[in-house]
Coordinates of N, CA and C in Angstrom, one line a residue:
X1 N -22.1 -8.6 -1.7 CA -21.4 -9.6 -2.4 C -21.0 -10.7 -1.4
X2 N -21.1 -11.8 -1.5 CA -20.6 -13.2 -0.8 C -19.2 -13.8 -1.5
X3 N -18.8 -13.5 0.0 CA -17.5 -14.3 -0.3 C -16.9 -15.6 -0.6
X4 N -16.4 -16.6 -1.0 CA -16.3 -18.1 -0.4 C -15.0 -18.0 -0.4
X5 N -14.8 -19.4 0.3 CA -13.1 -19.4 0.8 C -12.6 -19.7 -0.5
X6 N -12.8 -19.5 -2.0 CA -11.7 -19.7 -2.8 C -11.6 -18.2 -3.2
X7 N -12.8 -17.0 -2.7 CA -12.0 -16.0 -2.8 C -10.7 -15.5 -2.0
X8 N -10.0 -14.7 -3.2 CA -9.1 -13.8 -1.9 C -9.1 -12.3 -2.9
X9 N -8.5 -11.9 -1.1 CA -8.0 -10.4 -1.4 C -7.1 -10.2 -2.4
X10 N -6.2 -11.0 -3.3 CA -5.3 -10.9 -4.2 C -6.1 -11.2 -5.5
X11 N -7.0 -10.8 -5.6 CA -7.6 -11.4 -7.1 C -6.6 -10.9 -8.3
X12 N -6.8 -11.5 -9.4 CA -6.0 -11.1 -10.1 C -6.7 -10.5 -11.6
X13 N -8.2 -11.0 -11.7 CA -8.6 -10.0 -12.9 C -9.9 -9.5 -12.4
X14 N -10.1 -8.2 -12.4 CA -11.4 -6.8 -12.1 C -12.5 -8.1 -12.3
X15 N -13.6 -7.9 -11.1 CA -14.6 -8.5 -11.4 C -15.9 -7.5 -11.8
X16 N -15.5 -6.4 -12.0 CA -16.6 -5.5 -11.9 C -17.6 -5.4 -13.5
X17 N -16.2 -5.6 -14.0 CA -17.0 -5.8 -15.7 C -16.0 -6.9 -16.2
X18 N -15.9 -7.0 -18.1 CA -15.5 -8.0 -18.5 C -14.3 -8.2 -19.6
X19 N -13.5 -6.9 -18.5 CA -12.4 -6.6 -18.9 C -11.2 -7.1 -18.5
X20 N -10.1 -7.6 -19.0 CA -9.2 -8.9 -18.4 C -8.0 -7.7 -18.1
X21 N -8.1 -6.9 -17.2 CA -7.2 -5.8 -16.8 C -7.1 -6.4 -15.0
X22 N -5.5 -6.3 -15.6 CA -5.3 -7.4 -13.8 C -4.9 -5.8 -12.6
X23 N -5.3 -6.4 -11.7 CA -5.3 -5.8 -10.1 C -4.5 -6.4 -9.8
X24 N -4.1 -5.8 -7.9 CA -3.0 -6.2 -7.3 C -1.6 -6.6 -8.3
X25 N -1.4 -6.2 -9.2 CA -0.2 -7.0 -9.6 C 1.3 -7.5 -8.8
X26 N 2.1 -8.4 -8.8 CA 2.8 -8.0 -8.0 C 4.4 -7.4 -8.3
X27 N 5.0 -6.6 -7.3 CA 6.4 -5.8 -8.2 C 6.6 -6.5 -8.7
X28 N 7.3 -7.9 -9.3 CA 7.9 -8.6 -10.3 C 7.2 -8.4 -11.6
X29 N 6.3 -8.2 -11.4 CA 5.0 -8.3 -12.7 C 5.7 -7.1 -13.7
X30 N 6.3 -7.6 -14.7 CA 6.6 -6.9 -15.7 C 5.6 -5.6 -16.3
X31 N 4.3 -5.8 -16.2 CA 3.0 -4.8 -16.5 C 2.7 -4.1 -15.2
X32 N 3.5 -4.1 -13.8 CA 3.2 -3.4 -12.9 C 3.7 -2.3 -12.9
X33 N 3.1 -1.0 -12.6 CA 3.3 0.2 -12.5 C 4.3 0.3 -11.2
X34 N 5.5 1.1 -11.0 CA 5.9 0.7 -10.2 C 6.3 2.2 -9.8
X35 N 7.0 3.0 -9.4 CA 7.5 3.9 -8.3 C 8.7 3.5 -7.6
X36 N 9.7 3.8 -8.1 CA 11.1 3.1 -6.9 C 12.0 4.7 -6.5
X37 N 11.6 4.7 -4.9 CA 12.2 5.8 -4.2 C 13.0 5.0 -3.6
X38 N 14.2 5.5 -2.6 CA 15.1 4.5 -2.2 C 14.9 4.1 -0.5
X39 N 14.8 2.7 -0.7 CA 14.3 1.8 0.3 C 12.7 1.4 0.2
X40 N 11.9 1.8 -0.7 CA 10.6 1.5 -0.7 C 10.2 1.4 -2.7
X41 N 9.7 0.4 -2.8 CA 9.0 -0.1 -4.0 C 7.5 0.2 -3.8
X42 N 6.9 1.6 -4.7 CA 5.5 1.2 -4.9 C 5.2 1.0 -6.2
X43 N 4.2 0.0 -5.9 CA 3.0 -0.2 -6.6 C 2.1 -0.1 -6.9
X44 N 1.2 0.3 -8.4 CA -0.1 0.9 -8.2 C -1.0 -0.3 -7.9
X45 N -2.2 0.4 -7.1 CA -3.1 -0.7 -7.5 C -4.4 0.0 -7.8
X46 N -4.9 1.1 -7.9 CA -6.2 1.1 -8.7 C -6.4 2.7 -8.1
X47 N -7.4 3.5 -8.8 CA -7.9 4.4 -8.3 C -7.4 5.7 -9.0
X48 N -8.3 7.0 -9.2 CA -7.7 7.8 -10.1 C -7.6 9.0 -9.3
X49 N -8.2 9.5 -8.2 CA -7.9 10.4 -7.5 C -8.6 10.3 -6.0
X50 N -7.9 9.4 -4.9 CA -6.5 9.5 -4.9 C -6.2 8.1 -5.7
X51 N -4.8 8.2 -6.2 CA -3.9 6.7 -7.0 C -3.7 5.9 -5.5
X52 N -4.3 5.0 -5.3 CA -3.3 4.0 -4.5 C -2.4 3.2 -5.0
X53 N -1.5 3.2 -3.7 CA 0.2 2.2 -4.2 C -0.2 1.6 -2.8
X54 N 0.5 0.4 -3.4 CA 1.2 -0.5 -1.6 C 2.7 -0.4 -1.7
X55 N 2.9 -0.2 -0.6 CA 4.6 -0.1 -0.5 C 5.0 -0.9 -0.1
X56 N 6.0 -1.6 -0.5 CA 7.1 -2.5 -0.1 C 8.3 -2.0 0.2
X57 N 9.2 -3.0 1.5 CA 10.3 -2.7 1.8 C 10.7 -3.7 1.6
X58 N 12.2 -3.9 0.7 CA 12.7 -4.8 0.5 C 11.4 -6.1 0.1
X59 N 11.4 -7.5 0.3 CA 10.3 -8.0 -0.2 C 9.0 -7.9 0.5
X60 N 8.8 -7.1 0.9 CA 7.3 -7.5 2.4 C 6.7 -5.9 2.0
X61 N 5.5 -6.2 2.1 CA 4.7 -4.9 2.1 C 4.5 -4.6 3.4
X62 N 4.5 -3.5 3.2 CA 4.1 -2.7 5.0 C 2.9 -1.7 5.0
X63 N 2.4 -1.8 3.7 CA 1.6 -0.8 3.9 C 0.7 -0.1 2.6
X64 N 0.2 1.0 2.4 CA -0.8 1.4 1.4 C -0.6 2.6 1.6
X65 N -0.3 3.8 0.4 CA -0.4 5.2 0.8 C -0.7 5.8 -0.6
X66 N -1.3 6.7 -0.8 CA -2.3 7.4 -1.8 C -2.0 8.7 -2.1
X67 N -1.9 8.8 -3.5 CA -1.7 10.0 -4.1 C -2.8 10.8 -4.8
X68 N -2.8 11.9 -3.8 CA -3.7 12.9 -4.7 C -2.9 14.2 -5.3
X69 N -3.7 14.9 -6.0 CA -3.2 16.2 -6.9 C -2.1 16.7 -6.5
X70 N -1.9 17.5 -5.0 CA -1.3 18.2 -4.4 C -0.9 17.6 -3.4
X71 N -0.7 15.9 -3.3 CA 0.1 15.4 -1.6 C -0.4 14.0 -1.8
X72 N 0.6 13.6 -1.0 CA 0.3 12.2 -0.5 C 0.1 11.7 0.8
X73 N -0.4 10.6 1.0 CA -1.2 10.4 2.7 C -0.7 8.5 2.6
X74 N -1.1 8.5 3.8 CA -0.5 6.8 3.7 C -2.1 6.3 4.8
X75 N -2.5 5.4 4.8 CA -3.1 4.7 5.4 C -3.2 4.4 6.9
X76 N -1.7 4.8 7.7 CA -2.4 5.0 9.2 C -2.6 6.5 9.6
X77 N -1.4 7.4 9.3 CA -1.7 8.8 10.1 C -2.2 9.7 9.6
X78 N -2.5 9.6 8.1 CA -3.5 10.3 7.6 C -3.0 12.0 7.6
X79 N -1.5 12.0 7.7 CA -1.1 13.4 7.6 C -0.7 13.7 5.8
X80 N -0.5 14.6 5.7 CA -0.3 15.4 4.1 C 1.0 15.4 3.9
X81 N 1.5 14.9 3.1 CA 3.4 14.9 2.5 C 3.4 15.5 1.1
X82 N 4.0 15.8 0.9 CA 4.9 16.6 -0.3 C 5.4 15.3 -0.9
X83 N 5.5 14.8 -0.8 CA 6.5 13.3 -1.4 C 6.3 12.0 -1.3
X84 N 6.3 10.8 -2.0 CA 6.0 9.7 -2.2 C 6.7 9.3 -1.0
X85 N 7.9 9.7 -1.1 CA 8.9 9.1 -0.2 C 8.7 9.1 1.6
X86 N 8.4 10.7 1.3 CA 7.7 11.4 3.1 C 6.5 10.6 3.5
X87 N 5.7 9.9 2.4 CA 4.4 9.3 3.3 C 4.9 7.8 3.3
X88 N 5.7 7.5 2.7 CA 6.1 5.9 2.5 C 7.7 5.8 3.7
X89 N 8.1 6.6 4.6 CA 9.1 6.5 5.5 C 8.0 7.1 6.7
X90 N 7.2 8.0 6.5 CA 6.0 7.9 7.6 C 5.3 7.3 8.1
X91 N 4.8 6.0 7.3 CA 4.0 4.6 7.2 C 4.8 3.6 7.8
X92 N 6.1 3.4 7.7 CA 7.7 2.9 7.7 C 7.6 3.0 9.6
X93 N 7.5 4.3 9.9 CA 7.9 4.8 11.3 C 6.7 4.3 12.3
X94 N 5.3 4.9 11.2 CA 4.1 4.4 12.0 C 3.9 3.1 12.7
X95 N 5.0 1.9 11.7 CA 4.4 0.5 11.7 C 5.7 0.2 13.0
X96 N 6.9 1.1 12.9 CA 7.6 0.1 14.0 C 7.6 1.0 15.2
X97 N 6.4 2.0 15.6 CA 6.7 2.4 16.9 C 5.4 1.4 17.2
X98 N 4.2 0.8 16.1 CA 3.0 0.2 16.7 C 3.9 -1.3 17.2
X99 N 4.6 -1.8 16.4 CA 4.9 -3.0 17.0 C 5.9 -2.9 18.0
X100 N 6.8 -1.8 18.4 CA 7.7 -1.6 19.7 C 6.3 -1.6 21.2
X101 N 5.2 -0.8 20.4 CA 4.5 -0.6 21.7 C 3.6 -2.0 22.2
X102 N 3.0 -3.2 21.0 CA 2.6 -4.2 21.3 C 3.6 -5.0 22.2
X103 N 4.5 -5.0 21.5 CA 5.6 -5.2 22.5 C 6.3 -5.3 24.2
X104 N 6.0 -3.9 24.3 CA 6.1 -3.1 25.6 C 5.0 -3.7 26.3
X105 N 3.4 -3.7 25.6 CA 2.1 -4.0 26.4 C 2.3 -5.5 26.7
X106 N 3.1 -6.3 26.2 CA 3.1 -7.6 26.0 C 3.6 -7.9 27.4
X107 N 5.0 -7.3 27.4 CA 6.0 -7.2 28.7 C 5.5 -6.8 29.8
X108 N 4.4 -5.6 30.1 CA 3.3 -5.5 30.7 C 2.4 -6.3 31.3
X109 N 2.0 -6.8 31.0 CA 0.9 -7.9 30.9 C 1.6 -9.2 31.7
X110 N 3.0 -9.6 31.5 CA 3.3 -10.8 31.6 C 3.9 -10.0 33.4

């Protein structure tokens, strides 16, 4: 499939058939499926096993983590949680020891 620059990653209706069932929605979207554990908003966005959500903190996404049958996983460490919450404060931890260490390399470097 070819992209052009008036696609984006946020599309907002399925291109795959010719059904007007919106993707990405965003949490405000009154038809968005949502998940609220405390300090993270997910949202679905597609898929039946595993369900993906993106998680939000406060307004900003940080991230993507997926639910299957028996666990959830999040998108960088790929470990097994018991809980929406366990892989969305896991994802949470993953993202600010990566930018303490770009950080450190930066201070490095200079």
């Amino acid at each position: 499939m070819a992209y052009t620059t008036e696609t984006t990653p946020s599309l907002q209706v399925a291109e795959l058939d010719d059904s007007p069932e919106k993707i990405f929605l965003p949490p405000t979207d009154p038809n968005a499926e949502i998940i609220e554990i405390p300090g993270y908003k997910l949202v679905y966005v597609n898929g039946a096993c595993p369900r993906n959500y993106r998680v939000y903190k406060g307004h900003s996404m940080i991230g993507v983590i997926f639910q299957h049958i028996t666990h959830w996983y999040n998108a960088m460490d790929q470990i097994r949680y018991a809980q929406a919450e366990e892989a969305a404060v896991g994802l949470d931890e993953f993202i600010k020891v990566a930018k303490k260490s770009r950080v450190t390399d930066k201070a490095i470097a200079a």
